[in-house]
Tab-separated table of C-alpha atoms and ligand atoms in Angstrom:
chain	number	residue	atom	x	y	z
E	1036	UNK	CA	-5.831	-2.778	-28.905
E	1037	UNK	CA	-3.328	-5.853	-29.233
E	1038	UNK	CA	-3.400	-7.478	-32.260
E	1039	UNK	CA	-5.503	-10.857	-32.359
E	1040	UNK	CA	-3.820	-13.435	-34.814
E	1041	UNK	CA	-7.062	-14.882	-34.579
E	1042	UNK	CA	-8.428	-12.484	-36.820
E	1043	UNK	CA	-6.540	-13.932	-39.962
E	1044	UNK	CA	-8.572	-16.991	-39.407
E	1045	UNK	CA	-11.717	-15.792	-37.958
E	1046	UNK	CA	-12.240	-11.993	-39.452
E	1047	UNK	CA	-14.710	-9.848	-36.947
E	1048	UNK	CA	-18.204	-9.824	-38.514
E	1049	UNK	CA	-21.037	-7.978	-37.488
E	1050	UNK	CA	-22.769	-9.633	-35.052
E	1051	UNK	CA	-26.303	-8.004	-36.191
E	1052	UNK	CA	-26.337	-7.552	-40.005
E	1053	UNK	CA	-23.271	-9.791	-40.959
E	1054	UNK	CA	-21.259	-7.336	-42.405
E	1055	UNK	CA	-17.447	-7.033	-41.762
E	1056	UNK	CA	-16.768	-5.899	-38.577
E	1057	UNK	CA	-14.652	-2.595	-37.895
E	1058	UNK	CA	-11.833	-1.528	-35.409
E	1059	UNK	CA	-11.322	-5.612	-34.388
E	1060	UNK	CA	-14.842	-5.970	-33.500
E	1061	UNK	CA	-17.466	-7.720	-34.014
E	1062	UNK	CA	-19.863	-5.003	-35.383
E	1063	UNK	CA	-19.885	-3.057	-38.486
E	1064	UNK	CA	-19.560	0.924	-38.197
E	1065	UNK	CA	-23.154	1.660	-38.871
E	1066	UNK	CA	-24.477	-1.093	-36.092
E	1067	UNK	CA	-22.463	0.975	-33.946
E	1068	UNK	CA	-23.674	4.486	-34.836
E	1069	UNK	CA	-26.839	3.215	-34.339
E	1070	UNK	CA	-26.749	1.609	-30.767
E	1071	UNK	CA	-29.311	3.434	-29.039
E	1072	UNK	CA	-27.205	5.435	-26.804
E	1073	UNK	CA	-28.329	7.393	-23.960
E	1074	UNK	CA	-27.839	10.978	-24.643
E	1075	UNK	CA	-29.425	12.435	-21.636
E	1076	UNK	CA	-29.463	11.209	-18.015
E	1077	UNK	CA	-29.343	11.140	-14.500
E	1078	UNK	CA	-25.719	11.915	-13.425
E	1079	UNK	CA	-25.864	9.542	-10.231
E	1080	UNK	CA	-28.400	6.754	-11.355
E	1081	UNK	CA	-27.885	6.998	-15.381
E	1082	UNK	CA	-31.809	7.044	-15.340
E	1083	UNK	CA	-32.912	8.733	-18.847
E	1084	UNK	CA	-34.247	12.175	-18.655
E	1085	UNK	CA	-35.875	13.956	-21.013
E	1086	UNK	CA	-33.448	14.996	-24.401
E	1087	UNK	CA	-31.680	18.135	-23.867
E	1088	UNK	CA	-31.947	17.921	-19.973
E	1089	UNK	CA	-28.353	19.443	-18.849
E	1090	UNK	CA	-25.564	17.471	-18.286
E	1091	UNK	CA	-24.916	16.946	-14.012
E	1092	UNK	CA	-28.388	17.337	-13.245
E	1093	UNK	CA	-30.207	14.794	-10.727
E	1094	UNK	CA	-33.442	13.047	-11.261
E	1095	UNK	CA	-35.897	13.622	-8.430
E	1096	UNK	CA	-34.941	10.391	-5.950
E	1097	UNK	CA	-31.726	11.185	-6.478
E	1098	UNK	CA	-31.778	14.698	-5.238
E	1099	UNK	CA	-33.950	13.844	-2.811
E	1100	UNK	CA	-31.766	10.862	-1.297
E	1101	UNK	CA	-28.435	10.816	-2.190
E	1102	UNK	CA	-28.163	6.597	-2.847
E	1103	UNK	CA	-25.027	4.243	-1.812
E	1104	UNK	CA	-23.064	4.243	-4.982
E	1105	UNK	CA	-21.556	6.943	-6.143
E	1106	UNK	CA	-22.442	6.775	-9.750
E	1107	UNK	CA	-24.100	4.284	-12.441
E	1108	UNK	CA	-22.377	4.545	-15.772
E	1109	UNK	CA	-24.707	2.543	-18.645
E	1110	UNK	CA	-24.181	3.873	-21.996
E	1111	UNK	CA	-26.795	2.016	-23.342
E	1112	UNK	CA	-31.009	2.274	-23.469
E	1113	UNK	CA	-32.342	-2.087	-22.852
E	1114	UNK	CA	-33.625	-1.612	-26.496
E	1115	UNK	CA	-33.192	-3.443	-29.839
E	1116	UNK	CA	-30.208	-4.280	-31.009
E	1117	UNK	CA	-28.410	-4.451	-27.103
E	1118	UNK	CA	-31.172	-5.947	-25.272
E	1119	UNK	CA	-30.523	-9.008	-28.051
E	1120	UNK	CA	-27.199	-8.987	-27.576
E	1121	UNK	CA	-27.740	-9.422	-23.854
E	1122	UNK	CA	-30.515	-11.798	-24.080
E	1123	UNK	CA	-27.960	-13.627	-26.469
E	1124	UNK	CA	-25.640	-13.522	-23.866
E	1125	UNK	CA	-27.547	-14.436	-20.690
E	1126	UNK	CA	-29.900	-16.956	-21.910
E	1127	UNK	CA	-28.210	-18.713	-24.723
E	1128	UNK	CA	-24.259	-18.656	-23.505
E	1129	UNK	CA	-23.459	-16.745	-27.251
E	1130	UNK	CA	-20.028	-15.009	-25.648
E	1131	UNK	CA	-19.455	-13.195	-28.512
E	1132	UNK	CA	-22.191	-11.045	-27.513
E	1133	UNK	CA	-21.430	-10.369	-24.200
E	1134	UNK	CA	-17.877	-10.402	-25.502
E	1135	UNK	CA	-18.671	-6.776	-27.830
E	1136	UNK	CA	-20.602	-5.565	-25.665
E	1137	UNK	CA	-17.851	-5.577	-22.715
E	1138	UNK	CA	-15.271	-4.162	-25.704
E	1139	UNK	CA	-17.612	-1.353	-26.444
E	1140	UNK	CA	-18.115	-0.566	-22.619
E	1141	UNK	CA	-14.462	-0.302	-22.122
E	1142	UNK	CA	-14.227	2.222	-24.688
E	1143	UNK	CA	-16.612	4.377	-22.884
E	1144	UNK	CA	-14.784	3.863	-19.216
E	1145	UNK	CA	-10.654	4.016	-20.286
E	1146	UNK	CA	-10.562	7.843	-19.268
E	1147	UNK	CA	-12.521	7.291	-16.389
E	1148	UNK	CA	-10.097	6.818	-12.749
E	1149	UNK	CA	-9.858	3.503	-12.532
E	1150	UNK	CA	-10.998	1.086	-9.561
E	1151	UNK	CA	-8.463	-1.265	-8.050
E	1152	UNK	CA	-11.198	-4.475	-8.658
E	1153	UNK	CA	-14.385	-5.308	-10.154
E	1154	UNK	CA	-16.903	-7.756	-9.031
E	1155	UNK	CA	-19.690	-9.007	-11.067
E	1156	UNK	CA	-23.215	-9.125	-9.415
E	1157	UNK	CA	-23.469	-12.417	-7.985
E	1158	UNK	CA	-25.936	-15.365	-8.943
E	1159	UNK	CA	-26.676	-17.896	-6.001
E	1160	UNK	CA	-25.539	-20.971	-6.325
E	1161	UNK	CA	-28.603	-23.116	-7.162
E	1162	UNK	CA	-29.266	-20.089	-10.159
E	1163	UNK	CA	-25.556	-20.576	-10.711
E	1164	UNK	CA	-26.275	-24.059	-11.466
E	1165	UNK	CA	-29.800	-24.126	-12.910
E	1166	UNK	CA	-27.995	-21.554	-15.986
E	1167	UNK	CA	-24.694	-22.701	-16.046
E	1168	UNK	CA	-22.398	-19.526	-15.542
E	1169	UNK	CA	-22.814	-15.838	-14.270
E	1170	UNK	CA	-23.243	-13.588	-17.818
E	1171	UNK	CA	-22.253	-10.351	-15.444
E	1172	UNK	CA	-18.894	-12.415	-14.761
E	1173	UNK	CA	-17.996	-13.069	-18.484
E	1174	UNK	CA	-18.520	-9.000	-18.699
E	1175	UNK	CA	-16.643	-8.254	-16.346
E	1176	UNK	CA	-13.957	-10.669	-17.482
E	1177	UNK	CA	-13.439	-8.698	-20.524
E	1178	UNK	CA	-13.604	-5.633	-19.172
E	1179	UNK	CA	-10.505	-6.431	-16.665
E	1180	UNK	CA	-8.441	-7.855	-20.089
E	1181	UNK	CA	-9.624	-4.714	-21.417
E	1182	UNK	CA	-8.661	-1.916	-18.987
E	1183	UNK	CA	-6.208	-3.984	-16.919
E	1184	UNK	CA	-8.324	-4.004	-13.419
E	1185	UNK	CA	-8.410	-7.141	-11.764
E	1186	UNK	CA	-11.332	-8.674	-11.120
E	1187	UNK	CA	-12.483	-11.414	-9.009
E	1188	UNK	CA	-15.587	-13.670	-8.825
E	1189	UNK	CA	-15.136	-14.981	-5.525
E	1190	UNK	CA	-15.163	-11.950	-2.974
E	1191	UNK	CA	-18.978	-10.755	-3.481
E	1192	UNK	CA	-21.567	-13.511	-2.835
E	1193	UNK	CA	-24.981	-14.032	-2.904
E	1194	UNK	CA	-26.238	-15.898	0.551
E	1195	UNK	CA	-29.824	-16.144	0.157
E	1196	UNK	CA	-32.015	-16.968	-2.582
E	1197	UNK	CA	-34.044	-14.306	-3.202
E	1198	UNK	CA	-37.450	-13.740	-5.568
E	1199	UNK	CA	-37.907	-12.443	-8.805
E	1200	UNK	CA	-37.907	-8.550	-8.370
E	1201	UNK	CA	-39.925	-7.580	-11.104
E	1202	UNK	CA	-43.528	-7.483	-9.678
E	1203	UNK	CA	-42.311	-6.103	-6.385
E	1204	UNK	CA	-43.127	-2.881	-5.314
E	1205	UNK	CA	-40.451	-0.429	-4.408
E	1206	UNK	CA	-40.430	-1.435	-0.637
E	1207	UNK	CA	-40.719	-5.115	-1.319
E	1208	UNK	CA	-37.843	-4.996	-3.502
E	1209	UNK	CA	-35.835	-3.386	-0.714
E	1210	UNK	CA	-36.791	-6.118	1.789
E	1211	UNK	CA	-36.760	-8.584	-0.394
E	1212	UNK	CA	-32.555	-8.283	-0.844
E	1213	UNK	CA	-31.733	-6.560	2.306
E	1214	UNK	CA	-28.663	-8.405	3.609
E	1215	UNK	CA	-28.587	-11.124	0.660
E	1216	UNK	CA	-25.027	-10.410	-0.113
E	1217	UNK	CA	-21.541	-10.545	1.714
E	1218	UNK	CA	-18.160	-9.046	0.572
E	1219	UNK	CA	-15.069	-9.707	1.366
E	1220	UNK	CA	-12.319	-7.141	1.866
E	1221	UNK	CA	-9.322	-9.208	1.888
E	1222	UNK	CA	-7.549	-6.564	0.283
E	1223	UNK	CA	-8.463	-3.428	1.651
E	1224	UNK	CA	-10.167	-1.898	-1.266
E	1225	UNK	CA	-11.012	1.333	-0.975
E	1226	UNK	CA	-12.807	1.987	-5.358
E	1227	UNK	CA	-14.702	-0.645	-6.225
E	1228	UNK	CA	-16.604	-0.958	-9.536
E	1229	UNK	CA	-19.809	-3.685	-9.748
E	1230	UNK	CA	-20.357	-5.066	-12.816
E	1231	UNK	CA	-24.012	-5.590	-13.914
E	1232	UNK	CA	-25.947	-6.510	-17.529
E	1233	UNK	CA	-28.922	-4.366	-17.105
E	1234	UNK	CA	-29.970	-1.746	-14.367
E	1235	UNK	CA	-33.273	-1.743	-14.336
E	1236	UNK	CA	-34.254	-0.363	-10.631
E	1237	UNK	CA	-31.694	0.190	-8.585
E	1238	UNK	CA	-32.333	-1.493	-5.884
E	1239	UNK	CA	-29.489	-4.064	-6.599
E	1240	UNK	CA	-27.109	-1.650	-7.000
E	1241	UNK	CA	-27.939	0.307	-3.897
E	1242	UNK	CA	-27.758	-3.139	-1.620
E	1243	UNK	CA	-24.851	-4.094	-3.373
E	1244	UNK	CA	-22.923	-0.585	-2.823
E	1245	UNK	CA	-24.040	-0.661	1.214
E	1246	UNK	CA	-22.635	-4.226	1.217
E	1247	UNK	CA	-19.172	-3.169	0.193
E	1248	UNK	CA	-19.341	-0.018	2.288
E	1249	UNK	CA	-19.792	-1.942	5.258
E	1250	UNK	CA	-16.686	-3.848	4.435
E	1251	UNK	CA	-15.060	-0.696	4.192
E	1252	UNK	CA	-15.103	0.477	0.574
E	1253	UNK	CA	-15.353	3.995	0.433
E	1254	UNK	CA	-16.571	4.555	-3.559
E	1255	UNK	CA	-18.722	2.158	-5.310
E	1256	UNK	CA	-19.427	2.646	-8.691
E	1257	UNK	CA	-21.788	0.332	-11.193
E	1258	UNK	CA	-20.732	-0.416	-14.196
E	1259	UNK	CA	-23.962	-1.581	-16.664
E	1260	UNK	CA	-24.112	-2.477	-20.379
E	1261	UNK	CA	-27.642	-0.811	-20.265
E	1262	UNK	CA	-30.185	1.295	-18.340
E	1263	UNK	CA	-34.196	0.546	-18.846
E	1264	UNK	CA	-36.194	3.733	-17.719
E	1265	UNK	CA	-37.993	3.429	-14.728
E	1266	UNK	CA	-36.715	4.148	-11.177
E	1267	UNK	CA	-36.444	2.406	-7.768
S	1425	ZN	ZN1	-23.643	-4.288	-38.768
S	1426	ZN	ZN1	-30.924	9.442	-10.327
């Protein structure tokens, strides 16, 4: 990592118990040991399986029906201390939060083959404006510093307001985004990587990946801080 001259004025401290922070960040060794990681889980959909469950395997929809993106990589569980950080992050502009968790994520994707761009999920405009800034752009800002991908906010839009998700049914959910984003290819990607906070179904990522197929992207891959349990 380059060396921030920041740091002699503003030493990294643990963003959850205050402690000096380790390796440049901002969180102490032990905070990080104790993320809840996700040990076991689906190898196209990062859904958590049951511990133990062999690595490769496919939970049941995925097997079933092979989905748009090629993979979801969330290293994360939405539990205590990350959702926090995210919450931090989304709902109260703290960028330091969103700002360690995009550090940590890059450490989990630098052996990974890289995609030539990375586009956050898109807000639409009036939530753009109602909350001030997309938190999926700042992490995907850091991770393109971070890995040296470019990324762009511009080139995946949202064109239609669309409702809340969460107390939609499966089939709802589906209609309810169908054809509420555009892409453009101006560049002829071919490896795209989306950049989201949380997957929770993934029904976003699965309109999202058929959006950039049809502008001719051949592998989409998300890209998540964290991965709640429960499936499209
Ligand atoms: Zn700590
Ligand atoms: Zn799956």
């Amino acid at each position: 990592m380059v060396y921030n001259w920041q740091h002699l004025f503003f030493p990294p401290r643990c963003l959850i118990c205050g402690q000096a922070g380790e390796d440049e960040l901002d969180i102490c060794g032990n905070c990080r040991a104790g993320l809840p990681r996700i040990r076991s889980s689906c190898h196209c959909c990062a859904l958590p399986l049951p511990p133990g469950s062999p690595s490769g395997i496919l939970c049941g929809t995925c097997a079933s029906k092979p989905p748009a993106f090629s993979h979801i990589l969330a290293p994360w569980l939405y539990e205590a201390p990350v959702d926090d950080l995210i919450q931090q992050l989304k709902f109260q502009q703290k960028l330091p939060a969103g700002r360690l968790l995009a550090q940590l994520l890059a450490g989990e994707l630098r052996q990974r083959e890289a995609p030539s761009l990375l586009v956050p999920v898109p807000l639409y405009n009036t939530q753009l404006k109602k909350r001030g800034f997309n938190h999926s752009s700042e992490i995907a800002r850091v991770l393109s510093r971070e890995l040296s991908i470019p990324w762009s906010p511009w080139l995946l839009h949202k064109v239609r307001e669309t409702r809340p998700q969460h107390n939609l049914g499966k089939r709802e959910r589906k209609q309810n985004l169908r054809r509420c984003f555009s892409f453009d290819n101006k560049d002829n990607h071919r490896h795209v990587a989306v950049v989201d906070d949380v997957v929770t179904t993934t029904t976003t990522a699965a309109e999202v990946a058929k959006t950039l197929q049809r502008a001719g992207v051949e592998k989409v891959e998300v890209w998540a801080l964290a991965r709640t349990p429960m499936n499209r």
